[in-house]
Coordinates of C-alpha atoms and ligand atoms in Angstrom, one line a residue:
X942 CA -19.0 115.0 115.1
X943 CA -15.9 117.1 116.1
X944 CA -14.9 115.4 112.8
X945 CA -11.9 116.3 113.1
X946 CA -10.7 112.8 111.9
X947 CA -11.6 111.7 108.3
X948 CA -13.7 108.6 107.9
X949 CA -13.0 107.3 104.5
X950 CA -15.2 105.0 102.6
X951 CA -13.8 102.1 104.5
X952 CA -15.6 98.9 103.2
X953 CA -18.8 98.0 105.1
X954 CA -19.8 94.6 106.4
X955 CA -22.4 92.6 103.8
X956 CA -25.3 94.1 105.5
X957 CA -28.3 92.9 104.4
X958 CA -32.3 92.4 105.6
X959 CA -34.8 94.9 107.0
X960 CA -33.6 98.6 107.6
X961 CA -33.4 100.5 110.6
X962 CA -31.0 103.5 110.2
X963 CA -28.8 105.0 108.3
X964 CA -25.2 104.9 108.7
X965 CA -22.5 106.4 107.0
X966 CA -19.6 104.5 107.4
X967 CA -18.1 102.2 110.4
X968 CA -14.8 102.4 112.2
X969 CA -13.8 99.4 114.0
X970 CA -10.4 100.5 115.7
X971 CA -11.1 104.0 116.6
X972 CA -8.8 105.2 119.1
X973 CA -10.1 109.2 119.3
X974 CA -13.6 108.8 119.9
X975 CA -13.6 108.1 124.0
X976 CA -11.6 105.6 126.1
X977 CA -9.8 102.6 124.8
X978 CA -10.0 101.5 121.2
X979 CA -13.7 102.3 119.7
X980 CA -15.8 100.6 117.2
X981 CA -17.4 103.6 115.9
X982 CA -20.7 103.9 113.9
X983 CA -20.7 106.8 112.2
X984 CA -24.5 108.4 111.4
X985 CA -25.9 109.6 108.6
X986 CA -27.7 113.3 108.5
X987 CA -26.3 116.4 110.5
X988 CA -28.2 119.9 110.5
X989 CA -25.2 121.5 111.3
X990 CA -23.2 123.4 108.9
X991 CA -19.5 123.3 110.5
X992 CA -17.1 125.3 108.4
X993 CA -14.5 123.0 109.6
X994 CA -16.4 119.8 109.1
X995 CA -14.4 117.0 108.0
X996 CA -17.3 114.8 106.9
X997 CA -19.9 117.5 104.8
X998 CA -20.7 113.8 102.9
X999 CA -22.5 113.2 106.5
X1000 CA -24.9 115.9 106.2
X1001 CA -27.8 114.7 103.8
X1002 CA -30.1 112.7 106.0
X1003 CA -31.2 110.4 102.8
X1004 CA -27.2 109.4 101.8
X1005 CA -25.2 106.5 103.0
X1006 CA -26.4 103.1 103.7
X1007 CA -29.7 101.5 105.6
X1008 CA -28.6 98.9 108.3
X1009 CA -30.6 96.9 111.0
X1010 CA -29.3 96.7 115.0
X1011 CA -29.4 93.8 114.1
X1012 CA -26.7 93.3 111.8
X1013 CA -24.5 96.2 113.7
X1014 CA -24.6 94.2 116.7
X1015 CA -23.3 91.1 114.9
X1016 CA -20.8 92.5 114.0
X1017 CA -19.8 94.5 117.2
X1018 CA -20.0 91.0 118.6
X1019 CA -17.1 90.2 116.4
X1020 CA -14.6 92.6 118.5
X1021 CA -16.3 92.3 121.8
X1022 CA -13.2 91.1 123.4
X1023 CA -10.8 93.1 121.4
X1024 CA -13.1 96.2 122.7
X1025 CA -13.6 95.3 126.1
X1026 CA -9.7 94.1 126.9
X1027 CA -8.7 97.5 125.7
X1028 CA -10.8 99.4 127.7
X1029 CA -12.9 100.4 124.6
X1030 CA -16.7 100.0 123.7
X1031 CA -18.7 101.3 121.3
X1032 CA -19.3 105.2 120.1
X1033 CA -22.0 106.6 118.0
X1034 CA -21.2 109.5 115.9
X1035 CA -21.8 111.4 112.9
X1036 CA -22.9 113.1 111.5
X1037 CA -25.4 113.6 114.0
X1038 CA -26.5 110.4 116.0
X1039 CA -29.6 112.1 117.6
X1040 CA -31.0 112.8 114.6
X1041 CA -32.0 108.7 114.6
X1042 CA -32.8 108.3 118.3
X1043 CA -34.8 105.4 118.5
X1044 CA -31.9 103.8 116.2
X1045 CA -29.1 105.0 118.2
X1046 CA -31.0 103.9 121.1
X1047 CA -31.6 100.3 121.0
X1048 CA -27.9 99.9 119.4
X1049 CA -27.4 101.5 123.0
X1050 CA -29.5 99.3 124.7
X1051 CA -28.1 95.9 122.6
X1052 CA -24.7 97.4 123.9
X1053 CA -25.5 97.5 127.7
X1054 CA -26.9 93.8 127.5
X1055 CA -23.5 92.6 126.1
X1056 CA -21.6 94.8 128.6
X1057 CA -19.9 97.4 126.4
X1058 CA -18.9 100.3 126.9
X1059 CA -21.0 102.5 125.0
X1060 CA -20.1 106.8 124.2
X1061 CA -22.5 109.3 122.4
X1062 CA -20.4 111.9 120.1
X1063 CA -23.2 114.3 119.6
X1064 CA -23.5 118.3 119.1
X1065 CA -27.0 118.4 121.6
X1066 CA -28.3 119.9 118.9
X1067 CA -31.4 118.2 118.2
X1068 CA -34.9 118.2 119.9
X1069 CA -34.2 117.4 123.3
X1070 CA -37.6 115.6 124.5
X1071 CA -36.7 113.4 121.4
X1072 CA -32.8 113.2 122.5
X1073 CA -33.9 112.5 126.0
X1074 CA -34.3 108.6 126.0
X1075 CA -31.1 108.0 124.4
X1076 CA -29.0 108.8 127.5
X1077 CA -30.3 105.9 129.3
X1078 CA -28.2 103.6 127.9
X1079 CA -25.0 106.3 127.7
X1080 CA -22.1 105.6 129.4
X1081 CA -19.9 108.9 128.1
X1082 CA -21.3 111.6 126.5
X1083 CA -18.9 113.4 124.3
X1084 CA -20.5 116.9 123.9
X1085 CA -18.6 119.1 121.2
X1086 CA -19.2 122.6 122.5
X1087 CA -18.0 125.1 119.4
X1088 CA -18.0 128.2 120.8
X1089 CA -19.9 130.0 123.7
X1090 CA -20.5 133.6 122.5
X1091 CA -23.7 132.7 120.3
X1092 CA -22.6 135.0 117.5
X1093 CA -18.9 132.9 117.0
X1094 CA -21.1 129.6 117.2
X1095 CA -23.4 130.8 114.5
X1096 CA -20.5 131.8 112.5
X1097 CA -18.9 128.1 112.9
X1098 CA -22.2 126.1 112.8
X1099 CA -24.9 128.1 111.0
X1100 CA -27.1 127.2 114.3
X1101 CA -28.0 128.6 117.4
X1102 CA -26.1 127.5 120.8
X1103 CA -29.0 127.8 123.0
X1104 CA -29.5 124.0 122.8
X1105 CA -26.5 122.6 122.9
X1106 CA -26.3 124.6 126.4
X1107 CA -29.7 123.1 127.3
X1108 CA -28.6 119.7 126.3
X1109 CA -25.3 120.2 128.5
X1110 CA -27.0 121.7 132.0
X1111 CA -29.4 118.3 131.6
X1112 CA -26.3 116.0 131.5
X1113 CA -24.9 118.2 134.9
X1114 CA -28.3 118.1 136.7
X1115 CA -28.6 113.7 135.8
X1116 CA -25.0 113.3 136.4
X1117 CA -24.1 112.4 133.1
X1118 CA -20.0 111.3 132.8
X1119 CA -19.0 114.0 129.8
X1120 CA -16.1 115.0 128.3
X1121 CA -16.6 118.6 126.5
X1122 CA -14.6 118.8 122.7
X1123 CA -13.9 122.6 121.5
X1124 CA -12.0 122.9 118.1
X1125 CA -9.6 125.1 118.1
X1126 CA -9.7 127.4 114.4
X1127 CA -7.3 130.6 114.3
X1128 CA -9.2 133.7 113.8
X1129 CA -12.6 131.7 114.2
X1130 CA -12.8 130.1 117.7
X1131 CA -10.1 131.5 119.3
X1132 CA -11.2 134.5 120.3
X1133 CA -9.9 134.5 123.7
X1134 CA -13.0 136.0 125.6
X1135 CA -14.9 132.7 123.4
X1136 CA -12.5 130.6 125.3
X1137 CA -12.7 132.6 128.6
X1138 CA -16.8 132.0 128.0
X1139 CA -16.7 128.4 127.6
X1140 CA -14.0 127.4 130.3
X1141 CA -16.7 129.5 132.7
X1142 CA -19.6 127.8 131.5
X1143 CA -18.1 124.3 131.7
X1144 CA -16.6 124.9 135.2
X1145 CA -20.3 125.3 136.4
X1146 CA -21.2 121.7 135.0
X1147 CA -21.0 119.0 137.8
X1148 CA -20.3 116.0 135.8
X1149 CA -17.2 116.8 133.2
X1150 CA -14.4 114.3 133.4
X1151 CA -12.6 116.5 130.8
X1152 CA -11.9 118.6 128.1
X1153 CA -10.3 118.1 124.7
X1154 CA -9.1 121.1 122.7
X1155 CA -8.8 119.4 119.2
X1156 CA -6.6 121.4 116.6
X1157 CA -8.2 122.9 113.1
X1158 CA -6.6 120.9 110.4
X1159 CA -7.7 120.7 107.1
X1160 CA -7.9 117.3 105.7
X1161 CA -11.5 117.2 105.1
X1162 CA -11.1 120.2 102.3
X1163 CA -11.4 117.5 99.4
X1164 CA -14.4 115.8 100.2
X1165 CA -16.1 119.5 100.3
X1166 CA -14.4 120.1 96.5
X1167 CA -15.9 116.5 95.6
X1168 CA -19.7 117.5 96.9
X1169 CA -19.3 121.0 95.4
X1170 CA -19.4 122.9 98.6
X1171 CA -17.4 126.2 99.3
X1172 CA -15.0 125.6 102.1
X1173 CA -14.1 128.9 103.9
X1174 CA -10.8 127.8 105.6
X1175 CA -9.0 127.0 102.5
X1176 CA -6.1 129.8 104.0
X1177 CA -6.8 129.0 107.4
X1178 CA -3.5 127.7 109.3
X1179 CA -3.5 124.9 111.9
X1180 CA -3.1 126.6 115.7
X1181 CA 0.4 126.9 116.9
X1182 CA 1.6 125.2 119.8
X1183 CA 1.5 128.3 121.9
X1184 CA -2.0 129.1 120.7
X1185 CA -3.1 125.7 121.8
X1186 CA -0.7 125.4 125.2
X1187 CA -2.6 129.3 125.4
X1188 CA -6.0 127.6 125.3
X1189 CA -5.3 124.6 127.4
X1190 CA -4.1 127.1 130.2
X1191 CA -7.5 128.9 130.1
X1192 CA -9.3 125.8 130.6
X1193 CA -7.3 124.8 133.6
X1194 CA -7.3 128.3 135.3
X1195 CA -10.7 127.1 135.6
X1196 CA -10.2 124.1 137.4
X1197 CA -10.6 121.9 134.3
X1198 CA -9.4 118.5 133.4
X1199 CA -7.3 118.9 130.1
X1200 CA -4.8 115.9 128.4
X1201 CA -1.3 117.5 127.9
Ligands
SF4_664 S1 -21.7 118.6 113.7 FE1 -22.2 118.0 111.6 S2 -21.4 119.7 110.4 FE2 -20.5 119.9 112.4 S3 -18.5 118.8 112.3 FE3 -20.0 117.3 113.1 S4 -20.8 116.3 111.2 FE4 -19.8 118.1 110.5

């Protein structure tokens, strides 16, 4: 979602019979997605337009592959141990996972029965009565915030913020465990009032564990070349450590919990 790690075309599992969902690729040693080591499913179908999006080959809803729970959860049962033992589980990302939320669901749900861990990497973009059910089988939500003034999050997303707010004051008010994700993109998000903005709004949510300032980095810039896209950070620089140590500080002034 934060995609700010590459999913390659890694080799899928033979899946096979009736279809469910649609998936875009699997990970199944993930170590940034939430605690532990991950097996990550990433979605297919976003409606976001991230100018720093490492995956754009997520975005069309009719693309990647059509799997069953049933044959994820096979094959999640194949690392349960390795999951669990490392303090891992499962995340759902994307793409954007609640664009399938009946699918996303009941992988959820198939989760909880075998006792893993399960996170939800998700934007809280999409239509929130339809988002809603999802959660009850969410153990971490990991909400990438991409700005808070609305004009910056526009610029960076080509949508509006309004419900990705919505979808974070519903996580504080049920008690959700979250940890927030901002990206960090010289002379687009880090606009220090932006930051000033977020830390504030965040500080008012009762149920963050904590907040991850991910770097900009470009790797994704081929796969936009490949698909024909433009990709607007072509001269765009990776923060310095000063701007991110800048960043971090902001957070904290606000009470925040932020990894070193
Ligand atoms: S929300 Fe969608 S467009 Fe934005 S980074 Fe994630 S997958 Fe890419």
């Amino acid at each position: 979602m934060t995609s700010q790690t590459t999913h390659h075309h890694t080799p899928l599992p033979n899946f096979h019979s009736t279809q469910r969902g649609r998936i875009h690729s699997i990970e199944t040693c993930g170590a940034v997605d939430g605690p532990g080591i991950r097996y990550v499913i990433f979605t297919q179908g976003c409606l976001l337009r991230c100018q720093y999006c490492h995956n754009p080959d997520t975005r069309d809803p009719t693309s990647g592959q059509e799997v069953t729970v049933d044959e994820l959860i096979d094959d999640i049962k194949t690392y349960r141990s390795y999951l669990t033992y490392s303090g891992g589980g499962v995340t759902i990302s994307g793409g954007e996972p609640l664009l399938q939320p009946e699918f996303v669901r009941e992988i959820f749900r198939r989760c909880r029965e075998l006792d893993i861990h399960t996170a939800l990497d998700t934007s809280g973009f999409p239509d929130f009565e339809a988002s809603k059910p999802v959660l009850d089988y969410v153990d971490l939500v990991l909400l990438d915030i991409k700005s808070f003034d609305p004009a910056i999050y526009h610029q960076v997303t080509s949508v509006a913020i309004e419900p990705t707010l919505h979808f974070a004051r519903h996580l504080s008010a049920t008690q959700h465990p979250t940890w927030i994700r901002f990206v960090l993109v010289p002379g687009l998000t880090d606009d220090l009032a932006n930051v000033e903005g977020l830390a504030q709004f965040i500080s008012t949510l009762k149920n963050v564990e904590k907040v991850e300032v991910l770097p900009f980095h470009q790797m994704g810039e081929y796969k936009w070349k490949e698909l024909g896209f433009t990709y607007q950070l072509s001269h765009t620089n990776p923060p310095t450590p000063t701007q991110v140590s800048t960043v971090k500080t902001i957070f904290r002034q606000h009470g925040l919990n932020i990894d070193d």
